[in-house]
Each structure stands twice: as C-alpha cells, then as structure tokens.
Amino acid sequence: MEGFHCDEQWAGWLAPYKKQSVLHLFISFVVQGVHSEQADDFDIVKQKSIYTNFKRISPALADLQPHKLPIEHALEHHGINHPTFFEFLKDEGKTFEEADADDIYGYMNEIWISAAYEELIKQMVDEVFHILFQDRELMMLFNIYVSDILADADWERLENVDRALLAPNGRLARVRPPSWARRAVFFRDRGRCVLCDRDLTGLLNMDNVENYDHIVPVSSWGLNDITNLQLLCVPCNQHDKRDGAPVTSGRYQSWYPMDDDDS
Ligand SMILES: [Zn+2]
C-alpha cells in the first residue's frame, strides 16, 4: 500500500469534502494494482497452447476465449468498447500464436491511457465505494490508516500545502460538511445516532451540522472527508467526553421491525 501515499500524494487529500473522496482514490489505486498484477500473471505460453488446441478441437468451446486478457473481460463485463488484444496484435502484424509478454506490456500501456480504461475505473470505483461506505467500522479503520499517514508526514518539506486549510495547531481546520455529504451520511445512518440509537429524524432536520461527527477527530489528523463522517446526537458528540479517540458502531438499522408480525 506504500504507493498510495508515497511522493506526498497525501497532499491531495487535504482539500475538504471532494466528491472523489480519499476512499475513491484508495479504491482506484487498489483496482489498478490488481489489473496490473493480472496482466503480469497472464500465462501467455499456456493460453497460446489452449488457443491452438481449441482451434483444432471444438469451435463450440470458443467461448473460453483464451486470447483475451483479464482486462478485456472486465471492460466487456462493464459494456465498455475498447480495442482488443487481438486487434492490437493485428496492427503489429502478429497473430495471437506469435504474441509474447512484451506484446501484453505494449497493449496494457495503450489501455492504461485510454478513455475506455478511465471509464472502467470510474464504474468499478463507484461500485466498490457504494458497498464499502455502508460499513462504518471499515470507514473508521480506513480513516485511522489515513490519519496515521498524515501524522507521520513531513509537512515542512511540502511547499504546496494550502496553509488556509490548517488550524493553529497544525492539523486540518474543521470544515462544515456540504449538503450532499450531510444527506448521504444522514441516509446511511438512517437518521439515528450511531452510538445511542436515538432517533434524530423528528428532533431536527438533517442540516444540523452539530450532528455530523468526524469519526477520527480533526485534532487527531482526521480528514474533512465524507468517509470520516457519522451521525451522532448532540450529547454523544462531545469529543472531550471520549478523549478524542475514534469511535463508531457496527450497528445496523433494521429495514423493518422484527418483533411484530403484521402492520
Ligand atoms: Zn447518541
């Protein structure tokens, strides 16, 4: 995971509440790493022999498509038009049976910079984010991981940190979450305090910023990021009471009551 924060990439996490959250950046980093590994692991010698054998044996099994790289399956699965490895080889004046690892490398280098790949990453990141964002305990672990990176970062070396983002103590200044972020958190947490389960829907409206808590407090290098927010009632949102330590719950709200049998 080191590549995620090396070269002072963390400086890009500091601007408050970007819709492409830090978790989006992280998922994108991981997914691209997986694609790269899959390309490296593609056993072209084996796939070529399958291809050759199947050409002889059974056209009905052509669906196996041994000439397709994993990235092509991903692009196809998402319905994204893209140049195929086959076409790439044809442009190089080669057949699949003549291809080698360098050709995969050449093809992948074209894929990395293509609009098709950009679209694939966007779709995959959105899907993964949708699932992960619902898991508050995971959001807490992720934000602790991120805040540890910031705590260890060499801030002095970095010239392009916007000092206006910082509080006098050198940590990020707390920023009021925008309405899109409040709405998402309110609905994820279903209008209830995640610690004491108090129903907040009738007590106040979802715009009350007092109720949007930073899971990792900004004083502990927490970010102004949607993944670092949760819904709390005002009494539970007393940071001094909990010593500034990150806290959340794995409580899930039922979609319907389990204790009565009708209505
Ligand atoms: Zn509460």
mmCIF file of C-alpha atoms and ligand atoms in Angstrom:
data_model
loop_
_atom_site.group_PDB
_atom_site.id
_atom_site.type_symbol
_atom_site.label_atom_id
_atom_site.label_comp_id
_atom_site.label_asym_id
_atom_site.label_seq_id
_atom_site.Cartn_x
_atom_site.Cartn_y
_atom_site.Cartn_z
ATOM 1 C CA MET A 1 0.000 0.000 0.000
ATOM 2 C CA GLU A 2 3.022 2.241 0.185
ATOM 3 C CA GLY A 3 2.459 3.569 -3.305
ATOM 4 C CA PHE A 4 -0.827 5.041 -2.136
ATOM 5 C CA HIS A 5 0.829 7.721 -0.065
ATOM 6 C CA CYS A 6 4.390 7.988 -1.352
ATOM 7 C CA ASP A 7 5.562 11.086 -3.230
ATOM 8 C CA GLU A 8 3.480 13.241 -0.933
ATOM 9 C CA GLN A 9 0.255 12.187 -2.584
ATOM 10 C CA TRP A 10 -1.400 12.766 0.763
ATOM 11 C CA ALA A 11 -1.239 16.495 -0.004
ATOM 12 C CA GLY A 12 -4.109 15.830 -2.409
ATOM 13 C CA TRP A 13 -6.327 14.574 0.431
ATOM 14 C CA LEU A 14 -6.430 17.812 2.377
ATOM 15 C CA ALA A 15 -8.996 19.830 0.436
ATOM 16 C CA PRO A 16 -12.343 19.428 2.218
ATOM 17 C CA TYR A 17 -15.164 17.233 1.006
ATOM 18 C CA LYS A 18 -14.257 16.349 -2.526
ATOM 19 C CA LYS A 19 -16.873 14.120 -4.107
ATOM 20 C CA GLN A 20 -13.989 11.921 -5.178
ATOM 21 C CA SER A 21 -13.277 11.058 -1.570
ATOM 22 C CA VAL A 22 -9.990 9.714 -0.274
ATOM 23 C CA LEU A 23 -11.603 6.282 -0.280
ATOM 24 C CA HIS A 24 -12.331 6.692 -4.001
ATOM 25 C CA LEU A 25 -8.637 7.419 -4.556
ATOM 26 C CA PHE A 26 -7.688 4.399 -2.473
ATOM 27 C CA ILE A 27 -10.052 2.028 -4.291
ATOM 28 C CA SER A 28 -8.766 3.328 -7.622
ATOM 29 C CA PHE A 29 -5.197 2.677 -6.514
ATOM 30 C CA VAL A 30 -6.019 -0.885 -5.410
ATOM 31 C CA VAL A 31 -8.060 -1.726 -8.512
ATOM 32 C CA GLN A 32 -5.307 -0.502 -10.839
ATOM 33 C CA GLY A 33 -2.814 -2.589 -8.897
ATOM 34 C CA VAL A 34 -4.993 -5.667 -9.368
ATOM 35 C CA HIS A 35 -5.264 -5.013 -13.104
ATOM 36 C CA SER A 36 -1.525 -4.646 -13.354
ATOM 37 C CA GLU A 37 -0.932 -7.904 -11.449
ATOM 38 C CA GLN A 38 -3.458 -9.763 -13.579
ATOM 39 C CA ALA A 39 -1.636 -8.642 -16.720
ATOM 40 C CA ASP A 40 1.703 -9.733 -15.251
ATOM 41 C CA ASP A 41 0.271 -13.103 -14.221
ATOM 42 C CA PHE A 42 -1.258 -13.849 -17.618
ATOM 43 C CA ASP A 43 0.461 -17.041 -18.744
ATOM 44 C CA ILE A 44 0.740 -16.378 -22.456
ATOM 45 C CA VAL A 45 2.506 -19.655 -23.245
ATOM 46 C CA LYS A 46 -0.264 -21.677 -21.656
ATOM 47 C CA GLN A 47 -3.021 -19.545 -23.171
ATOM 48 C CA LYS A 48 -1.466 -19.881 -26.627
ATOM 49 C CA SER A 49 -1.430 -23.651 -26.333
ATOM 50 C CA ILE A 50 -5.081 -23.674 -25.217
ATOM 51 C CA TYR A 51 -5.882 -21.417 -28.137
ATOM 52 C CA THR A 52 -4.098 -23.666 -30.616
ATOM 53 C CA ASN A 53 -5.656 -26.850 -29.240
ATOM 54 C CA PHE A 54 -9.161 -25.465 -29.117
ATOM 55 C CA LYS A 55 -8.874 -24.184 -32.643
ATOM 56 C CA ARG A 56 -8.383 -27.807 -33.678
ATOM 57 C CA ILE A 57 -10.814 -29.464 -31.317
ATOM 58 C CA SER A 58 -14.059 -27.697 -30.820
ATOM 59 C CA PRO A 59 -15.397 -24.431 -32.179
ATOM 60 C CA ALA A 60 -18.208 -24.791 -29.628
ATOM 61 C CA LEU A 61 -15.737 -24.072 -26.838
ATOM 62 C CA ALA A 62 -14.547 -20.876 -28.460
ATOM 63 C CA ASP A 63 -16.339 -19.035 -25.655
ATOM 64 C CA LEU A 64 -13.353 -19.743 -23.457
ATOM 65 C CA GLN A 65 -11.541 -17.088 -25.456
ATOM 66 C CA PRO A 66 -8.038 -17.911 -24.290
ATOM 67 C CA HIS A 67 -6.694 -14.974 -26.300
ATOM 68 C CA LYS A 68 -8.476 -12.459 -24.100
ATOM 69 C CA LEU A 69 -6.606 -10.702 -21.319
ATOM 70 C CA PRO A 70 -8.291 -10.252 -17.920
ATOM 71 C CA ILE A 71 -8.664 -6.528 -18.526
ATOM 72 C CA GLU A 72 -10.709 -7.260 -21.652
ATOM 73 C CA HIS A 73 -13.128 -9.387 -19.637
ATOM 74 C CA ALA A 74 -13.506 -6.534 -17.146
ATOM 75 C CA LEU A 75 -14.142 -3.979 -19.884
ATOM 76 C CA GLU A 76 -16.631 -6.297 -21.561
ATOM 77 C CA HIS A 77 -18.408 -7.010 -18.296
ATOM 78 C CA HIS A 78 -18.942 -3.266 -17.908
ATOM 79 C CA GLY A 79 -20.093 -2.878 -21.506
ATOM 80 C CA ILE A 80 -17.224 -0.573 -22.454
ATOM 81 C CA ASN A 81 -15.968 -0.502 -26.029
ATOM 82 C CA HIS A 82 -12.234 -0.963 -26.276
ATOM 83 C CA PRO A 83 -9.534 -2.125 -28.674
ATOM 84 C CA THR A 84 -8.927 -5.845 -28.130
ATOM 85 C CA PHE A 85 -5.571 -7.524 -27.663
ATOM 86 C CA PHE A 86 -6.310 -9.382 -30.894
ATOM 87 C CA GLU A 87 -6.732 -6.113 -32.776
ATOM 88 C CA PHE A 88 -3.629 -4.687 -31.147
ATOM 89 C CA LEU A 89 -1.628 -7.684 -32.369
ATOM 90 C CA LYS A 90 -3.090 -7.402 -35.846
ATOM 91 C CA ASP A 91 -1.931 -3.779 -36.022
ATOM 92 C CA GLU A 92 1.517 -5.042 -35.040
ATOM 93 C CA GLY A 93 1.326 -7.584 -37.867
ATOM 94 C CA LYS A 94 1.155 -10.520 -35.444
ATOM 95 C CA THR A 95 -1.182 -13.386 -34.671
ATOM 96 C CA PHE A 96 -2.020 -14.454 -31.123
ATOM 97 C CA GLU A 97 0.184 -17.501 -31.589
ATOM 98 C CA GLU A 98 3.159 -15.205 -32.213
ATOM 99 C CA ALA A 99 2.473 -12.942 -29.255
ATOM 100 C CA ASP A 100 4.742 -12.678 -26.221
ATOM 101 C CA ALA A 101 4.874 -10.921 -22.860
ATOM 102 C CA ASP A 102 6.178 -7.731 -24.483
ATOM 103 C CA ASP A 103 3.005 -7.514 -26.545
ATOM 104 C CA ILE A 104 0.900 -7.715 -23.383
ATOM 105 C CA TYR A 105 3.015 -4.920 -21.955
ATOM 106 C CA GLY A 106 2.537 -2.846 -25.110
ATOM 107 C CA TYR A 107 -1.209 -3.446 -25.148
ATOM 108 C CA MET A 108 -1.594 -2.626 -21.461
ATOM 109 C CA ASN A 109 0.336 0.617 -21.965
ATOM 110 C CA GLU A 110 -2.273 1.648 -24.514
ATOM 111 C CA ILE A 111 -5.097 0.547 -22.222
ATOM 112 C CA TRP A 112 -3.812 2.497 -19.188
ATOM 113 C CA ILE A 113 -4.131 5.813 -21.011
ATOM 114 C CA SER A 114 -7.368 5.054 -22.887
ATOM 115 C CA ALA A 115 -10.744 6.671 -22.288
ATOM 116 C CA ALA A 116 -12.154 3.131 -22.031
ATOM 117 C CA TYR A 117 -9.950 2.366 -19.039
ATOM 118 C CA GLU A 118 -10.826 5.665 -17.402
ATOM 119 C CA GLU A 119 -14.489 4.734 -17.703
ATOM 120 C CA LEU A 120 -13.836 1.237 -16.324
ATOM 121 C CA ILE A 121 -12.074 2.638 -13.266
ATOM 122 C CA LYS A 122 -14.865 5.126 -12.682
ATOM 123 C CA GLN A 123 -17.507 2.392 -12.774
ATOM 124 C CA MET A 124 -15.544 -0.058 -10.618
ATOM 125 C CA VAL A 125 -14.641 2.576 -8.030
ATOM 126 C CA ASP A 126 -18.269 3.714 -7.781
ATOM 127 C CA GLU A 127 -19.423 0.125 -7.260
ATOM 128 C CA VAL A 128 -16.869 -0.663 -4.589
ATOM 129 C CA PHE A 129 -17.420 2.668 -2.821
ATOM 130 C CA HIS A 130 -21.175 2.051 -2.730
ATOM 131 C CA ILE A 131 -20.631 -1.195 -0.831
ATOM 132 C CA LEU A 132 -17.822 -0.077 1.474
ATOM 133 C CA PHE A 133 -19.304 3.271 2.502
ATOM 134 C CA GLN A 134 -22.115 1.470 4.312
ATOM 135 C CA ASP A 135 -19.651 -0.202 6.655
ATOM 136 C CA ARG A 136 -18.889 2.426 9.312
ATOM 137 C CA GLU A 137 -16.377 0.286 11.172
ATOM 138 C CA LEU A 138 -14.418 -0.135 7.973
ATOM 139 C CA MET A 139 -14.663 3.642 7.392
ATOM 140 C CA MET A 140 -13.180 4.162 10.839
ATOM 141 C CA LEU A 141 -10.285 1.772 10.149
ATOM 142 C CA PHE A 142 -9.651 3.455 6.805
ATOM 143 C CA ASN A 143 -9.634 6.918 8.356
ATOM 144 C CA ILE A 144 -7.313 5.795 11.147
ATOM 145 C CA TYR A 145 -4.963 4.436 8.469
ATOM 146 C CA VAL A 146 -5.134 7.764 6.602
ATOM 147 C CA SER A 147 -4.694 9.866 9.743
ATOM 148 C CA ASP A 148 -1.612 7.813 10.701
ATOM 149 C CA ILE A 149 -0.080 8.713 7.345
ATOM 150 C CA LEU A 150 -0.789 12.413 7.934
ATOM 151 C CA ALA A 151 0.586 12.256 11.467
ATOM 152 C CA ASP A 152 3.860 10.821 10.146
ATOM 153 C CA ALA A 153 4.060 13.055 7.091
ATOM 154 C CA ASP A 154 6.840 15.563 6.694
ATOM 155 C CA TRP A 155 4.709 18.685 6.419
ATOM 156 C CA GLU A 156 7.660 21.051 6.416
ATOM 157 C CA ARG A 157 9.031 19.618 3.203
ATOM 158 C CA LEU A 158 5.804 20.216 1.405
ATOM 159 C CA GLU A 159 5.600 23.642 -0.127
ATOM 160 C CA ASN A 160 2.232 23.414 -1.799
ATOM 161 C CA VAL A 161 0.068 22.731 1.254
ATOM 162 C CA ASP A 162 -2.574 25.416 1.347
ATOM 163 C CA ARG A 163 -1.967 26.924 4.795
ATOM 164 C CA ALA A 164 -5.529 28.246 4.813
ATOM 165 C CA LEU A 165 -6.684 24.652 5.332
ATOM 166 C CA LEU A 166 -4.817 24.362 8.613
ATOM 167 C CA ALA A 167 -5.839 25.215 12.155
ATOM 168 C CA PRO A 168 -3.388 26.970 14.501
ATOM 169 C CA ASN A 169 -2.362 23.576 15.939
ATOM 170 C CA GLY A 170 -1.150 22.495 12.503
ATOM 171 C CA ARG A 171 -3.937 19.958 11.989
ATOM 172 C CA LEU A 172 -6.653 20.455 9.406
ATOM 173 C CA ALA A 173 -9.279 23.027 10.295
ATOM 174 C CA ARG A 174 -12.710 21.506 10.805
ATOM 175 C CA VAL A 175 -14.933 22.273 7.822
ATOM 176 C CA ARG A 176 -18.725 22.237 7.743
ATOM 177 C CA PRO A 177 -19.840 19.324 5.552
ATOM 178 C CA PRO A 178 -21.692 20.374 2.389
ATOM 179 C CA SER A 179 -25.320 19.366 1.988
ATOM 180 C CA TRP A 180 -24.626 16.419 -0.384
ATOM 181 C CA ALA A 181 -22.326 14.896 2.247
ATOM 182 C CA ARG A 182 -24.789 15.522 5.106
ATOM 183 C CA ARG A 183 -27.587 13.947 3.112
ATOM 184 C CA ALA A 184 -25.541 10.821 2.291
ATOM 185 C CA VAL A 185 -24.465 10.337 5.910
ATOM 186 C CA PHE A 186 -27.974 11.009 7.248
ATOM 187 C CA PHE A 187 -29.454 8.349 4.975
ATOM 188 C CA ARG A 188 -26.640 5.830 5.508
ATOM 189 C CA ASP A 189 -27.098 6.130 9.275
ATOM 190 C CA ARG A 190 -30.868 6.186 8.799
ATOM 191 C CA GLY A 191 -31.464 9.305 10.818
ATOM 192 C CA ARG A 192 -30.260 7.761 14.100
ATOM 193 C CA CYS A 193 -27.349 8.402 16.396
ATOM 194 C CA VAL A 194 -24.911 5.608 15.622
ATOM 195 C CA LEU A 195 -23.848 5.339 19.279
ATOM 196 C CA CYS A 196 -27.070 5.504 21.319
ATOM 197 C CA ASP A 197 -29.618 4.803 18.570
ATOM 198 C CA ARG A 198 -31.605 7.952 19.335
ATOM 199 C CA ASP A 199 -33.992 8.777 16.501
ATOM 200 C CA LEU A 200 -32.932 12.162 15.187
ATOM 201 C CA THR A 201 -35.420 12.431 12.346
ATOM 202 C CA GLY A 202 -38.172 14.048 14.401
ATOM 203 C CA LEU A 203 -35.903 16.134 16.608
ATOM 204 C CA LEU A 204 -34.162 18.164 13.996
ATOM 205 C CA ASN A 205 -33.566 18.445 10.332
ATOM 206 C CA MET A 206 -30.698 16.824 8.514
ATOM 207 C CA ASP A 207 -28.917 20.126 8.037
ATOM 208 C CA ASN A 208 -27.964 20.464 11.683
ATOM 209 C CA VAL A 209 -24.187 20.354 11.431
ATOM 210 C CA GLU A 210 -23.873 19.662 15.157
ATOM 211 C CA ASN A 211 -24.871 16.096 14.373
ATOM 212 C CA TYR A 212 -22.168 15.348 11.818
ATOM 213 C CA ASP A 213 -19.259 13.926 13.715
ATOM 214 C CA HIS A 214 -15.726 13.316 12.456
ATOM 215 C CA ILE A 215 -15.078 9.645 13.261
ATOM 216 C CA VAL A 216 -11.365 10.393 13.535
ATOM 217 C CA PRO A 217 -11.355 13.892 15.069
ATOM 218 C CA VAL A 218 -9.577 16.623 13.117
ATOM 219 C CA SER A 219 -7.421 17.114 16.233
ATOM 220 C CA SER A 220 -6.129 13.557 15.646
ATOM 221 C CA TRP A 221 -5.298 14.217 11.978
ATOM 222 C CA GLY A 222 -8.777 13.243 10.789
ATOM 223 C CA LEU A 223 -9.798 14.455 7.352
ATOM 224 C CA ASN A 224 -12.730 16.538 6.193
ATOM 225 C CA ASP A 225 -13.859 13.647 4.027
ATOM 226 C CA ILE A 226 -17.293 12.103 3.670
ATOM 227 C CA THR A 227 -15.906 8.719 4.709
ATOM 228 C CA ASN A 228 -14.898 10.263 8.046
ATOM 229 C CA LEU A 229 -18.412 11.431 8.989
ATOM 230 C CA GLN A 230 -21.150 9.803 11.029
ATOM 231 C CA LEU A 231 -24.441 10.838 12.556
ATOM 232 C CA LEU A 232 -24.433 11.468 16.303
ATOM 233 C CA CYS A 233 -26.870 13.062 18.718
ATOM 234 C CA VAL A 234 -25.509 16.192 20.403
ATOM 235 C CA PRO A 235 -24.868 14.515 23.809
ATOM 236 C CA CYS A 236 -22.897 11.720 22.130
ATOM 237 C CA ASN A 237 -20.993 14.257 20.067
ATOM 238 C CA GLN A 238 -18.959 15.573 22.989
ATOM 239 C CA HIS A 239 -15.409 14.921 21.972
ATOM 240 C CA ASP A 240 -13.962 15.795 25.355
ATOM 241 C CA LYS A 241 -16.070 13.051 26.899
ATOM 242 C CA ARG A 242 -14.464 10.426 24.749
ATOM 243 C CA ASP A 243 -10.901 11.627 24.873
ATOM 244 C CA GLY A 244 -10.638 12.327 21.163
ATOM 245 C CA ALA A 245 -10.352 8.632 20.290
ATOM 246 C CA PRO A 246 -12.072 7.488 17.091
ATOM 247 C CA VAL A 247 -15.350 5.771 17.861
ATOM 248 C CA THR A 248 -18.224 4.384 15.870
ATOM 249 C CA SER A 249 -20.545 1.407 15.971
ATOM 250 C CA GLY A 250 -21.243 -1.502 13.709
ATOM 251 C CA ARG A 251 -24.925 -1.097 14.463
ATOM 252 C CA TYR A 252 -27.185 -1.669 11.502
ATOM 253 C CA GLN A 253 -30.696 -0.334 11.430
ATOM 254 C CA SER A 254 -33.402 -2.852 10.567
ATOM 255 C CA TRP A 255 -35.280 -2.108 7.409
ATOM 256 C CA TYR A 256 -38.463 -3.217 9.207
ATOM 257 C CA PRO A 257 -39.367 -4.225 12.765
ATOM 258 C CA MET A 258 -38.787 -7.878 13.625
ATOM 259 C CA ASP A 259 -40.869 -8.045 16.786
ATOM 260 C CA ASP A 260 -44.423 -7.802 15.440
ATOM 261 C CA ASP A 261 -45.909 -9.995 12.809
ATOM 262 C CA ASP A 262 -48.070 -7.614 10.827
ATOM 263 C CA SER A 263 -48.539 -3.880 10.096
HETATM 264 ZN ZN ZN B 1 -26.384 9.466 20.821
#
